[in-house]
Short mmCIF file of C-alpha atoms in Angstrom, two decimals:
data_model
loop_
_atom_site.label_atom_id
_atom_site.label_comp_id
_atom_site.label_asym_id
_atom_site.label_seq_id
_atom_site.Cartn_x
_atom_site.Cartn_y
_atom_site.Cartn_z
CA MET A 1 0.00 0.00 0.00
CA LYS A 2 1.99 2.92 -1.34
CA THR A 3 -0.18 6.04 -0.92
CA ILE A 4 -2.88 7.25 1.49
CA LEU A 5 -4.93 10.33 0.55
CA VAL A 6 -6.22 12.47 3.44
CA PRO A 7 -8.78 15.17 2.52
CA THR A 8 -8.85 17.92 5.13
CA ASP A 9 -10.86 20.98 6.15
CA PHE A 10 -8.33 21.85 8.92
CA SER A 11 -10.79 20.97 11.70
CA ASP A 12 -9.79 19.04 14.84
CA THR A 13 -11.56 16.02 13.35
CA ALA A 14 -9.46 16.31 10.18
CA TYR A 15 -6.24 16.55 12.20
CA ASN A 16 -7.26 13.45 14.13
CA ALA A 17 -7.89 11.56 10.89
CA ALA A 18 -4.52 12.66 9.52
CA ARG A 19 -2.74 11.37 12.62
CA TYR A 20 -4.64 8.11 12.25
CA ALA A 21 -3.48 7.88 8.63
CA LEU A 22 0.16 8.42 9.61
CA HIS A 23 0.05 5.71 12.28
CA LEU A 24 -1.71 3.38 9.85
CA ALA A 25 1.00 4.13 7.29
CA ARG A 26 3.57 2.77 9.72
CA GLN A 27 1.61 -0.48 10.15
CA VAL A 28 0.90 -1.20 6.48
CA GLY A 29 4.16 0.07 4.96
CA THR A 30 2.81 3.15 3.19
CA THR A 31 5.50 5.49 1.82
CA ARG A 32 3.37 8.53 0.82
CA VAL A 33 0.61 10.38 2.66
CA VAL A 34 -1.02 13.26 0.77
CA LEU A 35 -2.94 15.99 2.62
CA TYR A 36 -5.57 17.32 0.23
CA HIS A 37 -7.64 20.49 0.56
CA ALA A 38 -10.39 21.23 -1.97
CA TYR A 39 -11.70 24.77 -1.70
CA GLU A 40 -14.67 25.84 -3.78
CA LEU A 41 -14.82 29.34 -5.25
CA ILE A 42 -18.32 30.82 -4.87
CA VAL A 43 -19.41 32.48 -8.09
CA PRO A 44 -21.76 35.50 -7.74
CA VAL A 45 -25.22 34.96 -9.21
CA PRO A 46 -26.78 37.89 -11.14
CA ASP A 47 -30.06 39.41 -9.95
CA VAL A 48 -29.84 37.94 -6.44
CA PRO A 49 -31.28 40.43 -3.86
CA ASP A 50 -28.44 39.82 -1.38
CA PRO A 51 -25.34 39.31 -3.53
CA ILE A 52 -22.57 37.09 -2.22
CA PRO A 53 -19.34 39.02 -1.66
CA VAL A 54 -16.78 38.36 -4.36
CA ILE A 55 -13.73 36.55 -3.00
CA ASP A 56 -10.39 36.80 -4.73
CA PRO A 57 -9.40 33.31 -5.97
CA GLU A 58 -5.79 34.05 -5.08
CA ASP A 59 -6.81 34.76 -1.48
CA LEU A 60 -8.57 31.40 -1.30
CA LYS A 61 -5.59 29.63 -2.80
CA GLN A 62 -3.17 31.32 -0.40
CA SER A 63 -5.37 30.50 2.58
CA SER A 64 -5.58 26.86 1.51
CA GLU A 65 -1.84 26.54 1.01
CA THR A 66 -1.12 28.24 4.33
CA GLY A 67 -3.49 25.85 6.13
CA LEU A 68 -1.82 22.84 4.53
CA SER A 69 1.64 24.11 5.38
CA LEU A 70 0.65 24.60 9.02
CA MET A 71 -0.98 21.19 9.16
CA ARG A 72 2.07 19.51 7.66
CA SER A 73 4.27 21.23 10.23
CA ARG A 74 2.08 20.19 13.16
CA LEU A 75 2.01 16.55 12.00
CA GLN A 76 5.79 16.17 11.80
CA ALA A 77 5.94 14.67 15.28
CA ASP A 78 3.65 11.82 14.13
CA LEU A 79 5.42 11.21 10.80
CA PRO A 80 6.86 7.68 10.66
CA GLU A 81 10.35 7.12 9.36
CA GLY A 82 10.32 6.42 5.64
CA VAL A 83 6.97 8.13 5.01
CA THR A 84 6.80 11.31 2.92
CA LEU A 85 4.06 13.81 3.85
CA LEU A 86 2.89 15.82 0.84
CA THR A 87 0.23 18.49 0.28
CA ARG A 88 -2.15 19.31 -2.56
CA SER A 89 -4.59 22.22 -2.88
CA GLU A 90 -7.15 22.91 -5.62
CA ASN A 91 -10.25 24.92 -6.44
CA GLN A 92 -12.59 21.95 -6.74
CA LEU A 93 -15.73 20.45 -5.27
CA LEU A 94 -14.39 17.67 -3.05
CA GLN A 95 -16.90 14.91 -3.67
CA ALA A 96 -17.03 15.53 -7.43
CA TYR A 97 -13.26 15.44 -7.89
CA ILE A 98 -12.08 13.00 -5.24
CA ASP A 99 -11.86 9.97 -7.54
CA GLN A 100 -9.78 11.92 -10.05
CA VAL A 101 -7.39 13.05 -7.30
CA ALA A 102 -7.11 9.49 -5.96
CA LYS A 103 -6.30 8.26 -9.46
CA GLU A 104 -3.68 10.95 -10.10
CA GLU A 105 -2.01 10.32 -6.73
CA GLN A 106 -2.31 6.54 -7.21
CA ALA A 107 -3.93 6.38 -3.79
CA ASP A 108 -4.69 2.94 -2.40
CA LEU A 109 -6.79 4.34 0.42
CA ILE A 110 -8.58 7.52 1.52
CA VAL A 111 -8.78 8.45 5.23
CA MET A 112 -11.25 11.07 6.51
CA GLY A 113 -12.69 12.13 9.84
CA ILE A 114 -16.32 12.40 10.92
CA THR A 115 -17.96 14.08 13.89
CA GLY A 116 -20.69 12.06 15.59
CA GLY A 117 -24.31 13.15 15.50
CA SER A 118 -27.78 11.88 16.24
CA GLY A 119 -31.31 12.22 14.97
CA VAL A 120 -32.07 15.49 13.22
CA GLU A 121 -28.47 16.65 13.67
CA GLU A 122 -27.01 13.95 11.45
CA MET A 123 -29.77 14.38 8.87
CA LEU A 124 -29.21 18.13 8.56
CA LEU A 125 -25.46 18.44 8.97
CA GLY A 126 -24.37 15.66 6.71
CA SER A 127 -20.64 15.15 6.36
CA ASN A 128 -17.87 15.60 3.83
CA ALA A 129 -16.86 12.02 4.58
CA LEU A 130 -20.31 10.72 3.72
CA ASP A 131 -20.39 12.80 0.55
CA VAL A 132 -17.06 11.28 -0.47
CA MET A 133 -18.34 7.81 0.46
CA LYS A 134 -21.16 8.20 -2.08
CA GLU A 135 -18.80 9.11 -4.90
CA THR A 136 -15.46 7.41 -4.52
CA HIS A 137 -14.48 3.95 -5.68
CA THR A 138 -11.26 4.09 -3.67
CA PRO A 139 -11.50 2.31 -0.28
CA LEU A 140 -12.33 4.88 2.41
CA ILE A 141 -11.65 4.77 6.15
CA ILE A 142 -13.97 7.03 8.13
CA VAL A 143 -12.39 7.91 11.48
CA PRO A 144 -14.68 9.01 14.34
CA GLY A 145 -13.69 12.33 15.88
CA GLU A 146 -12.75 10.80 19.24
CA ALA A 147 -11.04 7.67 17.90
CA SER A 148 -7.31 7.27 18.40
CA PHE A 149 -5.23 4.87 16.34
CA ARG A 150 -4.97 1.27 17.46
CA GLU A 151 -2.96 -1.16 15.40
CA ILE A 152 -5.40 -3.17 13.30
CA ASN A 153 -5.29 -6.66 14.76
CA THR A 154 -9.00 -7.54 14.63
CA VAL A 155 -11.31 -6.84 11.68
CA VAL A 156 -15.09 -7.20 11.54
CA PHE A 157 -16.44 -7.62 8.01
CA ALA A 158 -20.22 -7.10 7.99
CA CYS A 159 -21.87 -9.31 5.37
CA ASP A 160 -25.45 -10.14 4.36
CA PHE A 161 -24.52 -13.26 2.31
CA ARG A 162 -26.53 -12.24 -0.74
CA LYS A 163 -25.02 -12.70 -4.21
CA VAL A 164 -21.57 -12.84 -2.66
CA THR A 165 -19.60 -13.26 -5.89
CA GLU A 166 -21.43 -10.39 -7.59
CA ASN A 167 -21.51 -7.98 -4.65
CA THR A 168 -18.16 -8.45 -2.91
CA PRO A 169 -15.28 -6.23 -4.20
CA ILE A 170 -12.91 -9.08 -3.49
CA GLN A 171 -9.67 -7.69 -4.96
CA PRO A 172 -9.58 -4.41 -2.97
CA LEU A 173 -10.80 -6.32 0.08
CA LYS A 174 -7.95 -8.81 -0.22
CA LEU A 175 -5.36 -6.06 -0.72
CA LEU A 176 -6.45 -4.44 2.54
CA LEU A 177 -6.62 -7.73 4.45
CA ASP A 178 -3.11 -8.53 3.18
CA ALA A 179 -1.91 -5.18 4.52
CA PHE A 180 -3.61 -5.55 7.93
CA ARG A 181 -2.68 -9.20 8.58
CA ALA A 182 -5.39 -9.24 11.22
CA ARG A 183 -7.84 -11.70 12.73
CA LEU A 184 -10.97 -11.64 10.55
CA PHE A 185 -14.58 -12.00 11.69
CA VAL A 186 -17.31 -12.23 9.04
CA VAL A 187 -20.49 -11.09 10.77
CA ASN A 188 -24.12 -11.41 9.73
CA VAL A 189 -26.87 -9.71 11.73
CA ASP A 190 -30.45 -10.98 11.48
CA HIS A 191 -33.60 -11.19 13.58
CA GLU A 192 -35.57 -14.42 13.82
CA LYS A 193 -34.02 -15.55 10.51
CA ARG A 194 -36.10 -13.03 8.55
CA HIS A 195 -33.42 -12.74 5.90
CA PHE A 196 -32.26 -16.35 5.92
CA THR A 197 -33.00 -17.95 2.54
CA ALA A 198 -32.38 -21.26 0.85
CA ASP A 199 -29.32 -19.68 -0.78
CA THR A 200 -27.71 -18.50 2.47
CA PRO A 201 -25.71 -21.71 3.23
CA PHE A 202 -24.33 -21.76 -0.33
CA GLU A 203 -23.46 -18.04 -0.26
CA THR A 204 -21.68 -18.57 3.06
CA LEU A 205 -19.62 -21.33 1.44
CA VAL A 206 -18.79 -19.02 -1.48
CA MET A 207 -17.58 -16.33 0.92
CA ASP A 208 -15.49 -18.87 2.79
CA THR A 209 -13.86 -19.91 -0.49
CA LEU A 210 -13.11 -16.30 -1.48
CA LEU A 211 -11.55 -15.55 1.91
CA ALA A 212 -9.90 -18.93 2.51
CA ASP A 213 -6.41 -17.40 2.75
CA TYR A 214 -7.46 -15.31 5.77
CA THR A 215 -9.00 -18.06 7.93
CA PRO A 216 -12.23 -16.12 8.60
CA GLU A 217 -14.34 -16.78 11.67
CA TYR A 218 -18.11 -16.57 11.11
CA ARG A 219 -20.59 -15.13 13.57
CA PHE A 220 -24.37 -14.90 13.20
CA VAL A 221 -25.74 -12.22 15.50
CA GLU A 222 -29.37 -11.97 16.61
CA ASN A 223 -30.49 -8.35 16.81
CA GLU A 224 -33.41 -6.33 15.44
CA SER A 225 -31.01 -3.48 14.62
CA VAL A 226 -28.30 -4.31 12.12
CA VAL A 227 -26.21 -1.32 13.21
CA GLU A 228 -26.53 -2.11 16.92
CA GLY A 229 -25.71 -5.76 16.28
CA ILE A 230 -22.52 -4.92 14.42
CA LEU A 231 -21.32 -2.34 16.93
CA THR A 232 -22.08 -4.57 19.93
CA PHE A 233 -20.20 -7.48 18.40
CA ALA A 234 -17.28 -5.26 17.40
CA ASP A 235 -17.06 -3.93 20.96
CA GLN A 236 -17.17 -7.40 22.45
CA GLU A 237 -14.32 -8.59 20.25
CA LYS A 238 -12.37 -5.33 20.66
CA ALA A 239 -12.36 -4.86 16.88
CA ASP A 240 -10.03 -2.23 15.50
CA ILE A 241 -11.97 -1.59 12.28
CA ILE A 242 -15.33 -2.48 10.71
CA ILE A 243 -15.58 -3.18 6.98
CA THR A 244 -18.81 -2.56 5.08
CA VAL A 245 -19.82 -2.59 1.41
CA PRO A 246 -22.60 -0.08 0.58
CA ARG A 247 -24.87 -1.43 -2.11
CA GLN A 248 -26.10 0.45 -5.15
CA HIS A 249 -29.05 -1.88 -5.56
CA GLY A 250 -30.56 -4.95 -4.04
CA PHE A 251 -31.46 -5.75 -0.46
CA LEU A 252 -32.67 -2.31 0.67
CA ALA A 253 -33.57 -3.36 4.18
CA GLY A 254 -30.14 -4.87 4.79
CA LEU A 255 -26.95 -3.58 6.23
CA PHE A 256 -25.59 -2.24 3.00
CA HIS A 257 -28.28 0.29 2.25
CA ARG A 258 -26.55 3.67 2.37
CA SER A 259 -28.66 4.84 5.32
CA ARG A 260 -27.28 1.94 7.39
CA THR A 261 -23.72 2.76 6.47
CA ARG A 262 -24.51 6.38 7.36
CA GLN A 263 -25.73 5.29 10.80
CA LEU A 264 -22.61 3.21 11.32
CA ALA A 265 -20.37 6.10 10.35
CA PHE A 266 -22.06 8.54 12.74
CA HIS A 267 -22.48 6.25 15.72
CA SER A 268 -19.45 4.00 15.64
CA HIS A 269 -16.44 4.90 17.78
CA ILE A 270 -14.53 2.32 15.76
CA PRO A 271 -13.14 3.36 12.36
CA LEU A 272 -15.27 2.24 9.43
CA LEU A 273 -13.71 0.98 6.19
CA VAL A 274 -16.05 1.43 3.23
CA ILE A 275 -15.35 -0.48 0.01
CA ARG A 276 -17.66 0.24 -2.91
CA GLU A 277 -18.76 -2.40 -5.39
#
């Protein structure tokens, strides 16, 4: 894993995520960490009663570069030996351009922070991390604001065992599992076998074949709430990261509906690794 991309807005949460990325770099042998700030120039709209003040693009650029320089300086104490910390600043909309940046930087992973919320707060505030999650096809680690880095020794992979071959991004998943070299739990949450089908035993066997090199341990958790079931199990096993695969289509009531991943991201104190199909 050569490069980790860390989008930042210079908040405390972003600094925490950057520190997490640097410690993770030490564990997985990353050699480049790129701090990325996307600032968006607001263009005045004609005939608007309360016009938006015009901001000089050069001022925005200078402010962005100054923030990145300061951040880079403050992170030097956490920089592992052999890791280069770089910066990149652009006038872009983050979620629209993030995949292009990841491609240009040859990033294997994106790391971002998120601040916890609940109820109406999380619905209204949203999150840059969740916006990026919807758009990027690069694996994304979402780091809760209060989470500190723990070496990844235990991984929980949340799975619904539906169309495993079709829906599991197995190559990026294997690359990350190879880097972590951690104990792997494959966890399915259900309630009174509502989602158990005639295909479930076969799909479980398929998953076991795909992950045979990692000696996965399977757990079937009984809980009405998929999110609560995952988090409770992860806490019990002292998991260091939770892996989830948001679905574009399919089993809308299951774990991988985007709203469930959103709940996990906001309420988990354990970092969440999102791998898109």
